[in-house]
Structures are given as C-alpha cells and as structure tokens.
XYZ file of C-alpha atoms in Angstrom:
72
model
C 12.439 12.112 -11.937
C 10.727 8.968 -12.464
C 6.563 8.573 -12.118
C 5.325 5.521 -10.947
C 1.389 5.448 -11.538
C -0.478 3.029 -9.941
C -2.083 0.084 -12.451
C -5.963 1.756 -12.390
C -6.807 -0.477 -15.615
C -5.631 -3.749 -13.579
C -7.558 -3.339 -10.246
C -11.317 -2.722 -9.754
C -12.509 0.073 -8.817
C -13.268 -0.015 -4.595
C -11.071 -2.911 -4.131
C -10.029 -3.846 -0.941
C -6.443 -4.145 -1.713
C -3.246 -5.245 0.383
C -0.206 -3.379 -0.771
C 2.975 -4.651 -0.427
C 6.055 -2.240 -0.262
C 6.986 1.427 1.027
C 9.544 2.721 -1.051
C 9.956 4.868 -3.591
C 6.807 3.533 -5.454
C 5.058 2.064 -2.868
C 4.700 5.617 -1.466
C 3.299 7.100 -4.859
C 0.747 4.153 -5.327
C -0.474 4.642 -1.358
C -0.807 8.386 -1.925
C -2.804 7.962 -5.188
C -5.085 5.879 -3.837
C -5.342 7.979 -0.773
C -6.102 10.900 -3.143
C -8.411 9.034 -5.335
C -10.360 7.185 -3.150
C -9.873 4.426 -5.837
C -9.661 1.690 -3.884
C -8.923 1.022 0.043
C -5.641 0.213 1.188
C -6.499 -2.564 3.951
C -3.041 -3.287 5.129
C 0.050 -1.432 3.597
C 3.320 -3.762 4.296
C 6.945 -4.046 4.198
C 9.521 -6.321 5.578
C 11.132 -2.366 6.903
C 7.671 -1.639 8.489
C 9.803 -0.052 11.796
C 12.206 2.278 9.435
C 8.777 3.381 7.956
C 6.726 3.320 11.446
C 9.864 5.701 12.630
C 8.399 8.497 9.710
C 4.874 8.263 10.683
C 3.716 5.925 8.205
C 0.936 3.518 8.398
C 3.203 0.540 7.776
C 3.045 -2.856 9.366
C 5.020 -6.320 9.306
C 4.276 -8.491 6.192
C 3.106 -11.315 9.049
C 0.019 -8.834 9.175
C -1.062 -10.410 5.710
C -1.909 -13.177 7.549
C -4.439 -11.591 9.725
C -6.514 -10.049 6.428
C -9.504 -12.039 6.836
C -11.096 -9.390 3.373
C -9.396 -8.608 0.649
C -9.294 -8.537 -3.444
C-alpha cells in the first residue's frame, strides 16, 4: 500500500492553499491537513468534481480557482 504524506516541509504553516486533485493522493493530503490543522484549504478542486460531490466531498470545479481572492 502506498502512503502519501503531505509535503509539510514545502508549505509554510498556517498557509491558505488550493488543493487540486481529489484522487487517492488528494484525499490523503486533504485528510492530513484537516486532522493537523497545518494549513487551511481554501479550495479543493478536481476536474471530476461532480463525482466527488456525489461522494459528499467538498470538491469544487477547477474554474472556481479564478474566484479565490486570497491564497498562498
């Protein structure tokens, strides 16, 4: 089984980030960020957002990135 660890060393603590991708890696990263509170995910986007939303994940369309005012 592959384990995917969010690259904490590459992201400043308390950053506001956009996470792109809601596949296996994106889900693991999102989960780690939620549990640790290390950084704030201001938007989670994926091209298959409709399927992700059907799975009750808070994933948005990639076009929504254009509307995010503040992120690091």
